[in-house]
Amino acid sequence: MNINRQYATLDEFTIKQYRSIPNATGELSALLRDIGLAAKRINVEVNKAGLVDILGDAGSVNVQGEEVKKLDIFSNTQLIGVLKHGISCAGIASEEMDDIVVFNDEISNNSKYVVMFDPLDGSANIDTNTSIGTIFGVYRRVTSPGTPCGTRDFLQAGSRQVAAGYIIYGSSTILVYATRRGVNGFTLDPSIGEFCLSHPDIKVPEDGKIYSVNHANFFLLSRGMQEYITNCQHKNETNGGPYTNRYIGSMVADVHRTLIKGGIFIYPGTTQKPAGKLRLMYECNPCAFIMEVAGGKSSNGSMRILDIQPAKLHERTPFITGSKNMVQECLDYCNTTPKS
Ligand code: P6P
C-alpha cells in the first residue's frame, strides 16, 4: 500500500480539489471531510465492538424489518450529527430511518446538498468480525435554497449524484469516494488519525476472473442468470478463465474487491423477491456511481442502475456491477435466454 505523501490526508486532497474548481464554494469538500470525521468515530467503535457491550441487538427493528445492532444506531447518530452541524447538508435519508430527516435551520436550509446513507451495511456480520461498511450518496437539492428540503430532493435518479462513496471497516479502514473527476481511496493511518491517499485514481479492470453471487439462491434465479452462473463455472484457459467464486455477504466488501481486482458482483432478483434485497438509493446507486466513474458498469438486469427513477426511499433493486465486459456478458445471458 503506497500512501501518497503529496496529499497526506483526505482534508488536503479535498481542499486541493476545491481550489482547482473555479467558483466552487467548498461545500462539497467540507461535506466529505464531515463524513470522514464520522467514519473515524464509527471506526473506533467497530474496532472495539468485541470488547464492550456495544455488540448485540439494540432491541429494535429497522424499517427493513432487520434486527438492529447497537453499532447501526451509533453509526447513524454519528453521520446525522456531523452533517446536521456542518455547512453543506440540508437533510438526510438513512436505511435506519423510516422517513427523511430535514435539518430545517437557517444554515442547513441554505445548504446545497442532501445525503443518503446506509450507516453500517452488513451489520448482520458484526458478530463474526467480517468487514462491514458505510455507504453514502450526495445529491444537489432541487428545492429552493432558503427553504427546508423535501422528499423531491431525495427521489432523484442515481445519475444526479455529485459524489458517492463508502468506508470499509476491515483489516484496514479505507474510505473510497467518487466525484465525476475520479475515484480515490484513502486508508486510515491510526498513528495520526487521518485518512491518507493510498489508492489514487482507481480504475476497475475491464475484465476479471472473480464472480460473486450467493449460490444458495441459484434455483430461485431466472433461467438467464442460472445460465450465466453456469457459464462462469465452465470458464477455463481457453475462454478467459478459469474463474473463482468469492462471496463475503457484506456488500461493501464484495464491491470493494470487485472495484480493486475486477470481477462481477451480483445480487439478482429471485422468484420470491423479484426486486432482490439491496436498496437502490443508499446501497446500489452509490456503488454504481463509483463503479461507472472507475470504468465499470452497473445494471438491474434490464437497465442502467443510475437511470432508475426512484418511487420510494427504501425501494430495492436487483444489482449487477463490476468489470464492464463481465457485466455485459451477464446481461447478454439474462436478456437472450428464454424466461423459464
Ligand atoms: P445474503 C448484508 O446483510 C446485506 O445487506 C449486504 O451487505 C450483502 O451484500 C447482502 O445483504 C447479503 O445477502 O442474502 O447473501 O446473505
mmCIF file of C-alpha atoms and ligand atoms in Angstrom:
data_model
loop_
_atom_site.group_PDB
_atom_site.id
_atom_site.type_symbol
_atom_site.label_atom_id
_atom_site.label_comp_id
_atom_site.label_asym_id
_atom_site.label_seq_id
_atom_site.Cartn_x
_atom_site.Cartn_y
_atom_site.Cartn_z
ATOM 1 C CA MET A 1 0.000 0.000 0.000
ATOM 2 C CA ASN A 2 1.628 3.198 -1.146
ATOM 3 C CA ILE A 3 0.346 6.169 0.836
ATOM 4 C CA ASN A 4 0.921 9.121 -1.449
ATOM 5 C CA ARG A 5 2.710 11.736 0.674
ATOM 6 C CA GLN A 6 1.858 14.539 -1.814
ATOM 7 C CA TYR A 7 -1.685 14.722 -0.437
ATOM 8 C CA ALA A 8 -1.055 13.280 3.014
ATOM 9 C CA THR A 9 -4.690 13.486 4.127
ATOM 10 C CA LEU A 10 -8.300 13.430 2.907
ATOM 11 C CA ASP A 11 -8.605 17.031 4.042
ATOM 12 C CA GLU A 12 -5.663 18.173 1.905
ATOM 13 C CA PHE A 13 -6.968 16.234 -1.092
ATOM 14 C CA THR A 14 -10.499 17.644 -0.890
ATOM 15 C CA ILE A 15 -9.188 21.175 -0.347
ATOM 16 C CA LYS A 16 -6.888 20.826 -3.374
ATOM 17 C CA GLN A 17 -9.888 19.601 -5.413
ATOM 18 C CA TYR A 18 -11.906 22.621 -4.245
ATOM 19 C CA ARG A 19 -9.117 25.071 -5.064
ATOM 20 C CA SER A 20 -8.840 23.655 -8.577
ATOM 21 C CA ILE A 21 -12.523 24.206 -9.470
ATOM 22 C CA PRO A 22 -13.447 27.779 -10.465
ATOM 23 C CA ASN A 23 -16.385 29.214 -8.489
ATOM 24 C CA ALA A 24 -16.506 26.197 -6.186
ATOM 25 C CA THR A 25 -17.975 27.092 -2.799
ATOM 26 C CA GLY A 26 -16.112 24.417 -0.841
ATOM 27 C CA GLU A 27 -19.369 22.926 0.463
ATOM 28 C CA LEU A 28 -18.806 19.509 -1.132
ATOM 29 C CA SER A 29 -15.237 19.346 0.165
ATOM 30 C CA ALA A 30 -16.458 20.253 3.641
ATOM 31 C CA LEU A 31 -19.203 17.622 3.433
ATOM 32 C CA LEU A 32 -16.715 14.895 2.503
ATOM 33 C CA ARG A 33 -14.495 15.886 5.418
ATOM 34 C CA ASP A 34 -17.533 15.732 7.721
ATOM 35 C CA ILE A 35 -18.251 12.174 6.553
ATOM 36 C CA GLY A 36 -14.582 11.312 7.101
ATOM 37 C CA LEU A 37 -14.870 12.539 10.698
ATOM 38 C CA ALA A 38 -17.972 10.405 11.322
ATOM 39 C CA ALA A 39 -16.157 7.435 9.769
ATOM 40 C CA LYS A 40 -13.263 7.820 12.194
ATOM 41 C CA ARG A 41 -15.653 7.827 15.139
ATOM 42 C CA ILE A 42 -17.537 4.783 13.793
ATOM 43 C CA ASN A 43 -14.228 3.018 13.174
ATOM 44 C CA VAL A 44 -13.259 3.340 16.849
ATOM 45 C CA GLU A 45 -16.475 1.595 17.951
ATOM 46 C CA VAL A 46 -16.370 -1.051 15.216
ATOM 47 C CA ASN A 47 -12.798 -1.928 16.155
ATOM 48 C CA LYS A 48 -13.636 -2.443 19.817
ATOM 49 C CA ALA A 49 -17.101 -3.925 19.314
ATOM 50 C CA GLY A 50 -15.948 -7.289 20.587
ATOM 51 C CA LEU A 51 -14.635 -5.797 23.808
ATOM 52 C CA VAL A 52 -17.508 -3.724 25.094
ATOM 53 C CA ASP A 53 -21.207 -4.239 25.241
ATOM 54 C CA ILE A 54 -21.948 -2.320 22.086
ATOM 55 C CA LEU A 55 -22.355 -5.576 20.196
ATOM 56 C CA GLY A 56 -25.597 -7.377 20.000
ATOM 57 C CA ASP A 57 -29.136 -6.401 19.285
ATOM 58 C CA ALA A 58 -30.383 -2.980 20.296
ATOM 59 C CA GLY A 59 -33.786 -4.495 20.873
ATOM 60 C CA SER A 60 -35.308 -2.644 17.933
ATOM 61 C CA VAL A 61 -36.140 -3.474 14.334
ATOM 62 C CA ASN A 62 -35.438 -1.022 11.484
ATOM 63 C CA VAL A 63 -37.645 -0.063 8.564
ATOM 64 C CA GLN A 64 -36.213 -3.043 6.688
ATOM 65 C CA GLY A 65 -37.541 -5.385 9.357
ATOM 66 C CA GLU A 66 -33.997 -6.373 10.310
ATOM 67 C CA GLU A 67 -32.705 -6.670 13.884
ATOM 68 C CA VAL A 68 -30.699 -3.517 14.505
ATOM 69 C CA LYS A 69 -27.310 -3.951 16.105
ATOM 70 C CA LYS A 70 -26.272 -1.181 18.511
ATOM 71 C CA LEU A 71 -23.454 -0.184 16.112
ATOM 72 C CA ASP A 72 -26.112 0.600 13.471
ATOM 73 C CA ILE A 73 -27.708 3.116 15.799
ATOM 74 C CA PHE A 74 -24.355 4.592 16.847
ATOM 75 C CA SER A 75 -23.210 4.939 13.218
ATOM 76 C CA ASN A 76 -26.496 6.530 12.168
ATOM 77 C CA THR A 77 -26.227 9.050 15.003
ATOM 78 C CA GLN A 78 -22.630 9.945 14.142
ATOM 79 C CA LEU A 79 -23.439 10.640 10.489
ATOM 80 C CA ILE A 80 -26.525 12.706 11.301
ATOM 81 C CA GLY A 81 -24.527 14.658 13.882
ATOM 82 C CA VAL A 82 -21.659 15.745 11.607
ATOM 83 C CA LEU A 83 -23.989 16.550 8.690
ATOM 84 C CA LYS A 84 -26.530 18.479 10.767
ATOM 85 C CA HIS A 85 -23.796 20.624 12.349
ATOM 86 C CA GLY A 86 -21.885 21.143 9.090
ATOM 87 C CA ILE A 87 -22.472 23.811 6.432
ATOM 88 C CA SER A 88 -23.268 21.669 3.415
ATOM 89 C CA CYS A 89 -26.281 19.437 4.064
ATOM 90 C CA ALA A 90 -29.996 20.316 4.196
ATOM 91 C CA GLY A 91 -31.130 16.883 5.293
ATOM 92 C CA ILE A 92 -30.551 13.135 5.103
ATOM 93 C CA ALA A 93 -32.197 9.811 4.376
ATOM 94 C CA SER A 94 -30.938 6.704 6.133
ATOM 95 C CA GLU A 95 -31.585 2.981 5.960
ATOM 96 C CA GLU A 96 -32.269 3.209 9.674
ATOM 97 C CA MET A 97 -34.916 5.957 9.421
ATOM 98 C CA ASP A 98 -38.450 5.466 8.098
ATOM 99 C CA ASP A 99 -38.546 8.958 6.541
ATOM 100 C CA ILE A 100 -36.158 11.759 5.599
ATOM 101 C CA VAL A 101 -34.620 13.935 8.336
ATOM 102 C CA VAL A 102 -34.947 17.636 7.485
ATOM 103 C CA PHE A 103 -32.448 19.722 9.467
ATOM 104 C CA ASN A 104 -34.507 22.917 8.973
ATOM 105 C CA ASP A 105 -32.268 25.586 10.440
ATOM 106 C CA GLU A 106 -31.058 28.757 8.714
ATOM 107 C CA ILE A 107 -27.661 27.352 7.665
ATOM 108 C CA SER A 108 -28.975 23.928 6.596
ATOM 109 C CA ASN A 109 -31.898 25.397 4.635
ATOM 110 C CA ASN A 110 -29.346 27.312 2.551
ATOM 111 C CA SER A 111 -27.080 24.277 2.065
ATOM 112 C CA LYS A 112 -26.650 22.842 -1.415
ATOM 113 C CA TYR A 113 -26.740 19.109 -0.759
ATOM 114 C CA VAL A 114 -28.692 16.216 0.685
ATOM 115 C CA VAL A 115 -27.096 12.915 1.653
ATOM 116 C CA MET A 116 -28.459 9.379 1.660
ATOM 117 C CA PHE A 117 -26.634 6.633 3.506
ATOM 118 C CA ASP A 118 -26.607 3.159 4.911
ATOM 119 C CA PRO A 119 -24.771 3.866 8.150
ATOM 120 C CA LEU A 120 -23.485 0.350 8.707
ATOM 121 C CA ASP A 121 -24.166 -2.122 5.930
ATOM 122 C CA GLY A 122 -23.590 -5.781 6.594
ATOM 123 C CA SER A 123 -24.355 -5.343 10.277
ATOM 124 C CA ALA A 124 -25.540 -8.946 10.441
ATOM 125 C CA ASN A 125 -21.819 -9.772 10.132
ATOM 126 C CA ILE A 126 -20.697 -7.687 13.124
ATOM 127 C CA ASP A 127 -20.664 -10.676 15.489
ATOM 128 C CA THR A 128 -18.312 -12.634 13.211
ATOM 129 C CA ASN A 129 -15.793 -9.803 12.718
ATOM 130 C CA THR A 130 -16.467 -9.741 8.966
ATOM 131 C CA SER A 131 -15.739 -6.485 7.121
ATOM 132 C CA ILE A 132 -18.703 -4.090 7.214
ATOM 133 C CA GLY A 133 -19.211 -0.638 5.791
ATOM 134 C CA THR A 134 -20.866 2.746 5.487
ATOM 135 C CA ILE A 135 -22.280 3.717 2.062
ATOM 136 C CA PHE A 136 -23.325 7.241 1.041
ATOM 137 C CA GLY A 137 -24.541 9.248 -1.924
ATOM 138 C CA VAL A 138 -24.601 13.051 -2.251
ATOM 139 C CA TYR A 139 -27.172 14.940 -4.365
ATOM 140 C CA ARG A 140 -27.621 18.634 -5.126
ATOM 141 C CA ARG A 141 -31.025 19.636 -3.753
ATOM 142 C CA VAL A 142 -33.711 20.524 -6.306
ATOM 143 C CA THR A 143 -35.938 22.533 -3.945
ATOM 144 C CA SER A 144 -35.280 26.241 -3.442
ATOM 145 C CA PRO A 145 -32.463 27.284 -1.115
ATOM 146 C CA GLY A 146 -33.695 29.094 1.958
ATOM 147 C CA THR A 147 -36.458 26.541 2.465
ATOM 148 C CA PRO A 148 -36.423 23.154 4.201
ATOM 149 C CA CYS A 149 -35.523 20.246 1.914
ATOM 150 C CA GLY A 150 -38.234 17.782 0.956
ATOM 151 C CA THR A 151 -38.829 14.311 -0.472
ATOM 152 C CA ARG A 152 -38.237 15.591 -4.042
ATOM 153 C CA ASP A 153 -34.632 16.285 -3.111
ATOM 154 C CA PHE A 154 -34.123 12.600 -2.316
ATOM 155 C CA LEU A 155 -36.108 10.796 -5.038
ATOM 156 C CA GLN A 156 -33.569 11.596 -7.750
ATOM 157 C CA ALA A 157 -32.006 9.163 -10.220
ATOM 158 C CA GLY A 158 -28.543 7.976 -9.258
ATOM 159 C CA SER A 159 -27.056 9.746 -12.288
ATOM 160 C CA ARG A 160 -27.700 13.014 -10.436
ATOM 161 C CA GLN A 161 -25.263 12.172 -7.635
ATOM 162 C CA VAL A 162 -22.438 14.702 -7.343
ATOM 163 C CA ALA A 163 -20.411 12.359 -5.141
ATOM 164 C CA ALA A 164 -20.698 8.884 -3.649
ATOM 165 C CA GLY A 165 -18.543 6.684 -1.501
ATOM 166 C CA TYR A 166 -18.135 4.023 1.117
ATOM 167 C CA ILE A 167 -15.978 3.280 4.122
ATOM 168 C CA ILE A 168 -14.951 -0.350 4.616
ATOM 169 C CA TYR A 169 -14.082 -1.309 8.186
ATOM 170 C CA GLY A 170 -11.828 -4.291 7.567
ATOM 171 C CA SER A 171 -8.204 -5.322 8.091
ATOM 172 C CA SER A 172 -7.650 -1.636 7.478
ATOM 173 C CA THR A 173 -10.237 1.142 7.262
ATOM 174 C CA ILE A 174 -10.491 2.620 3.781
ATOM 175 C CA LEU A 175 -12.656 5.499 2.566
ATOM 176 C CA VAL A 176 -13.350 5.398 -1.171
ATOM 177 C CA TYR A 177 -15.207 8.240 -2.832
ATOM 178 C CA ALA A 178 -16.012 9.292 -6.360
ATOM 179 C CA THR A 179 -16.888 12.572 -7.993
ATOM 180 C CA ARG A 180 -17.136 12.987 -11.760
ATOM 181 C CA ARG A 181 -13.399 13.711 -11.653
ATOM 182 C CA GLY A 182 -12.430 10.234 -10.462
ATOM 183 C CA VAL A 183 -12.393 7.608 -7.740
ATOM 184 C CA ASN A 184 -9.835 7.800 -4.931
ATOM 185 C CA GLY A 185 -9.190 5.662 -1.860
ATOM 186 C CA PHE A 186 -7.841 6.792 1.499
ATOM 187 C CA THR A 187 -6.513 4.446 4.171
ATOM 188 C CA LEU A 188 -6.883 5.441 7.810
ATOM 189 C CA ASP A 189 -3.452 5.891 9.378
ATOM 190 C CA PRO A 190 -4.139 5.265 13.090
ATOM 191 C CA SER A 191 -0.822 6.838 14.084
ATOM 192 C CA ILE A 192 -2.103 10.268 13.016
ATOM 193 C CA GLY A 193 -5.858 9.584 12.921
ATOM 194 C CA GLU A 194 -6.143 10.726 9.315
ATOM 195 C CA PHE A 195 -7.309 9.131 6.055
ATOM 196 C CA CYS A 196 -4.313 9.207 3.691
ATOM 197 C CA LEU A 197 -4.403 8.816 -0.090
ATOM 198 C CA SER A 198 -3.476 5.175 -0.756
ATOM 199 C CA HIS A 199 -5.464 4.336 -3.924
ATOM 200 C CA PRO A 200 -5.242 7.309 -6.335
ATOM 201 C CA ASP A 201 -7.455 7.357 -9.433
ATOM 202 C CA ILE A 202 -8.928 3.843 -9.098
ATOM 203 C CA LYS A 203 -9.909 2.130 -12.368
ATOM 204 C CA VAL A 204 -11.800 -1.163 -12.420
ATOM 205 C CA PRO A 205 -10.254 -3.687 -14.868
ATOM 206 C CA GLU A 206 -12.438 -4.206 -17.956
ATOM 207 C CA ASP A 207 -12.250 -7.969 -17.411
ATOM 208 C CA GLY A 208 -11.897 -10.129 -14.332
ATOM 209 C CA LYS A 209 -11.949 -13.715 -13.135
ATOM 210 C CA ILE A 210 -13.956 -13.431 -9.935
ATOM 211 C CA TYR A 211 -17.717 -13.844 -9.862
ATOM 212 C CA SER A 212 -19.561 -13.049 -6.647
ATOM 213 C CA VAL A 213 -23.078 -14.333 -6.005
ATOM 214 C CA ASN A 214 -24.889 -16.246 -3.251
ATOM 215 C CA HIS A 215 -25.187 -19.714 -4.785
ATOM 216 C CA ALA A 216 -27.831 -20.711 -2.231
ATOM 217 C CA ASN A 217 -30.339 -18.709 -4.318
ATOM 218 C CA PHE A 218 -29.417 -20.461 -7.582
ATOM 219 C CA PHE A 219 -32.708 -22.322 -8.068
ATOM 220 C CA LEU A 220 -34.646 -19.117 -7.328
ATOM 221 C CA LEU A 221 -32.974 -17.210 -10.157
ATOM 222 C CA SER A 222 -34.119 -16.566 -13.721
ATOM 223 C CA ARG A 223 -33.047 -19.097 -16.353
ATOM 224 C CA GLY A 224 -30.749 -16.485 -17.903
ATOM 225 C CA MET A 225 -28.957 -15.797 -14.637
ATOM 226 C CA GLN A 226 -28.630 -19.524 -13.949
ATOM 227 C CA GLU A 227 -27.102 -19.944 -17.423
ATOM 228 C CA TYR A 228 -24.672 -17.102 -16.768
ATOM 229 C CA ILE A 229 -23.532 -18.554 -13.428
ATOM 230 C CA THR A 230 -23.072 -21.972 -15.009
ATOM 231 C CA ASN A 231 -21.066 -20.261 -17.773
ATOM 232 C CA CYS A 232 -18.800 -18.795 -15.069
ATOM 233 C CA GLN A 233 -18.212 -22.276 -13.668
ATOM 234 C CA HIS A 234 -17.257 -23.569 -17.129
ATOM 235 C CA LYS A 235 -14.649 -20.852 -17.806
ATOM 236 C CA ASN A 236 -11.148 -22.180 -18.474
ATOM 237 C CA GLU A 237 -7.865 -21.106 -20.034
ATOM 238 C CA THR A 238 -9.403 -21.132 -23.499
ATOM 239 C CA ASN A 239 -12.231 -18.678 -22.818
ATOM 240 C CA GLY A 240 -10.953 -16.113 -20.344
ATOM 241 C CA GLY A 241 -10.991 -18.302 -17.249
ATOM 242 C CA PRO A 242 -10.772 -20.122 -15.050
ATOM 243 C CA TYR A 243 -12.958 -18.028 -12.742
ATOM 244 C CA THR A 244 -13.079 -18.235 -8.987
ATOM 245 C CA ASN A 245 -16.071 -17.553 -6.750
ATOM 246 C CA ARG A 246 -15.791 -15.134 -3.828
ATOM 247 C CA TYR A 247 -18.832 -14.114 -1.770
ATOM 248 C CA ILE A 248 -18.412 -12.375 1.602
ATOM 249 C CA GLY A 249 -22.044 -11.475 2.160
ATOM 250 C CA SER A 250 -21.149 -7.906 3.075
ATOM 251 C CA MET A 251 -21.884 -5.631 0.128
ATOM 252 C CA VAL A 252 -19.119 -3.097 0.754
ATOM 253 C CA ALA A 253 -16.509 -5.866 0.998
ATOM 254 C CA ASP A 254 -17.718 -7.615 -2.170
ATOM 255 C CA VAL A 255 -17.965 -4.327 -4.091
ATOM 256 C CA HIS A 256 -14.542 -3.112 -2.889
ATOM 257 C CA ARG A 257 -12.843 -6.337 -4.025
ATOM 258 C CA THR A 258 -14.624 -6.078 -7.386
ATOM 259 C CA LEU A 259 -13.527 -2.443 -7.793
ATOM 260 C CA ILE A 260 -9.894 -3.169 -6.967
ATOM 261 C CA LYS A 261 -9.370 -6.595 -8.600
ATOM 262 C CA GLY A 262 -12.070 -6.633 -11.271
ATOM 263 C CA GLY A 263 -14.872 -9.177 -11.431
ATOM 264 C CA ILE A 264 -18.633 -9.137 -11.109
ATOM 265 C CA PHE A 265 -20.863 -8.841 -8.034
ATOM 266 C CA ILE A 266 -24.477 -9.904 -8.415
ATOM 267 C CA TYR A 267 -27.449 -9.728 -6.097
ATOM 268 C CA PRO A 268 -30.251 -10.667 -8.509
ATOM 269 C CA GLY A 269 -33.994 -10.744 -8.127
ATOM 270 C CA THR A 270 -35.442 -14.121 -7.222
ATOM 271 C CA THR A 271 -38.805 -15.785 -7.765
ATOM 272 C CA GLN A 272 -39.590 -14.965 -4.132
ATOM 273 C CA LYS A 273 -38.127 -11.417 -4.196
ATOM 274 C CA PRO A 274 -38.167 -10.107 -7.819
ATOM 275 C CA ALA A 275 -36.691 -6.766 -6.677
ATOM 276 C CA GLY A 276 -33.839 -8.519 -4.887
ATOM 277 C CA LYS A 277 -32.548 -7.476 -1.468
ATOM 278 C CA LEU A 278 -30.259 -4.467 -1.909
ATOM 279 C CA ARG A 279 -31.626 -0.949 -1.605
ATOM 280 C CA LEU A 280 -31.443 1.379 -4.613
ATOM 281 C CA MET A 281 -30.943 4.789 -3.014
ATOM 282 C CA TYR A 282 -28.216 4.237 -0.434
ATOM 283 C CA GLU A 283 -26.555 0.983 -1.464
ATOM 284 C CA CYS A 284 -26.785 0.397 -5.215
ATOM 285 C CA ASN A 285 -26.766 3.980 -6.543
ATOM 286 C CA PRO A 286 -23.587 4.990 -4.670
ATOM 287 C CA CYS A 287 -21.770 1.780 -5.641
ATOM 288 C CA ALA A 288 -22.963 2.066 -9.252
ATOM 289 C CA PHE A 289 -21.744 5.681 -9.431
ATOM 290 C CA ILE A 290 -18.313 4.699 -8.096
ATOM 291 C CA MET A 291 -18.082 1.697 -10.449
ATOM 292 C CA GLU A 292 -19.048 3.739 -13.524
ATOM 293 C CA VAL A 293 -16.620 6.576 -12.765
ATOM 294 C CA ALA A 294 -13.940 3.869 -12.381
ATOM 295 C CA GLY A 295 -14.821 2.485 -15.841
ATOM 296 C CA GLY A 296 -17.161 -0.338 -14.830
ATOM 297 C CA LYS A 297 -20.869 -0.987 -15.455
ATOM 298 C CA SER A 298 -23.937 -1.467 -13.269
ATOM 299 C CA SER A 299 -27.404 -2.721 -14.175
ATOM 300 C CA ASN A 300 -30.585 -4.095 -12.658
ATOM 301 C CA GLY A 301 -30.645 -6.691 -15.438
ATOM 302 C CA SER A 302 -32.601 -4.586 -17.892
ATOM 303 C CA MET A 303 -31.453 -1.002 -17.373
ATOM 304 C CA ARG A 304 -28.579 1.109 -16.052
ATOM 305 C CA ILE A 305 -28.878 1.433 -12.276
ATOM 306 C CA LEU A 306 -28.180 5.170 -12.409
ATOM 307 C CA ASP A 307 -31.117 5.715 -14.798
ATOM 308 C CA ILE A 308 -33.731 4.233 -12.451
ATOM 309 C CA GLN A 309 -36.208 6.899 -11.358
ATOM 310 C CA PRO A 310 -36.947 6.025 -7.706
ATOM 311 C CA ALA A 311 -40.513 5.973 -6.417
ATOM 312 C CA LYS A 312 -39.758 5.237 -2.758
ATOM 313 C CA LEU A 313 -36.843 5.951 -0.411
ATOM 314 C CA HIS A 314 -36.331 2.309 0.591
ATOM 315 C CA GLU A 315 -37.065 0.534 -2.671
ATOM 316 C CA ARG A 316 -34.926 -2.436 -3.604
ATOM 317 C CA THR A 317 -33.383 -3.395 -6.942
ATOM 318 C CA PRO A 318 -31.603 -6.350 -8.487
ATOM 319 C CA PHE A 319 -27.935 -5.369 -8.736
ATOM 320 C CA ILE A 320 -25.213 -6.440 -11.195
ATOM 321 C CA THR A 321 -21.952 -4.477 -11.076
ATOM 322 C CA GLY A 322 -18.245 -4.722 -11.910
ATOM 323 C CA SER A 323 -15.929 -5.112 -14.888
ATOM 324 C CA LYS A 324 -17.806 -3.810 -17.883
ATOM 325 C CA ASN A 325 -17.143 -6.808 -20.129
ATOM 326 C CA MET A 326 -18.257 -9.272 -17.460
ATOM 327 C CA VAL A 327 -21.422 -7.279 -16.709
ATOM 328 C CA GLN A 328 -22.201 -7.099 -20.416
ATOM 329 C CA GLU A 329 -21.769 -10.886 -20.817
ATOM 330 C CA CYS A 330 -24.111 -11.410 -17.856
ATOM 331 C CA LEU A 331 -26.704 -9.073 -19.403
ATOM 332 C CA ASP A 332 -26.405 -10.906 -22.715
ATOM 333 C CA TYR A 333 -27.319 -14.153 -20.962
ATOM 334 C CA CYS A 334 -30.134 -12.538 -18.980
ATOM 335 C CA ASN A 335 -31.685 -10.848 -21.981
ATOM 336 C CA THR A 336 -31.416 -13.618 -24.564
ATOM 337 C CA THR A 337 -32.137 -16.872 -22.685
ATOM 338 C CA PRO A 338 -35.915 -17.577 -22.756
ATOM 339 C CA LYS A 339 -37.518 -16.939 -19.354
ATOM 340 C CA SER A 340 -38.155 -20.290 -17.627
HETATM 341 P P1 P6P B 1 -27.417 -12.661 1.583
HETATM 342 C C1 P6P B 1 -25.900 -7.607 4.367
HETATM 343 O O1 P6P B 1 -26.933 -8.044 5.227
HETATM 344 C C2 P6P B 1 -26.515 -7.274 3.018
HETATM 345 O O2 P6P B 1 -27.495 -6.307 3.140
HETATM 346 C C3 P6P B 1 -25.418 -6.826 2.058
HETATM 347 O O3 P6P B 1 -24.369 -6.191 2.701
HETATM 348 C C4 P6P B 1 -24.985 -8.136 1.406
HETATM 349 O O4 P6P B 1 -24.463 -7.960 0.111
HETATM 350 C C5 P6P B 1 -26.286 -8.937 1.386
HETATM 351 O O5 P6P B 1 -27.081 -8.454 2.466
HETATM 352 C C6 P6P B 1 -26.036 -10.421 1.579
HETATM 353 O O6 P6P B 1 -27.311 -11.052 1.491
HETATM 354 O O7 P6P B 1 -28.875 -12.934 1.259
HETATM 355 O O8 P6P B 1 -26.495 -13.219 0.519
HETATM 356 O O9 P6P B 1 -26.990 -13.051 2.965
#
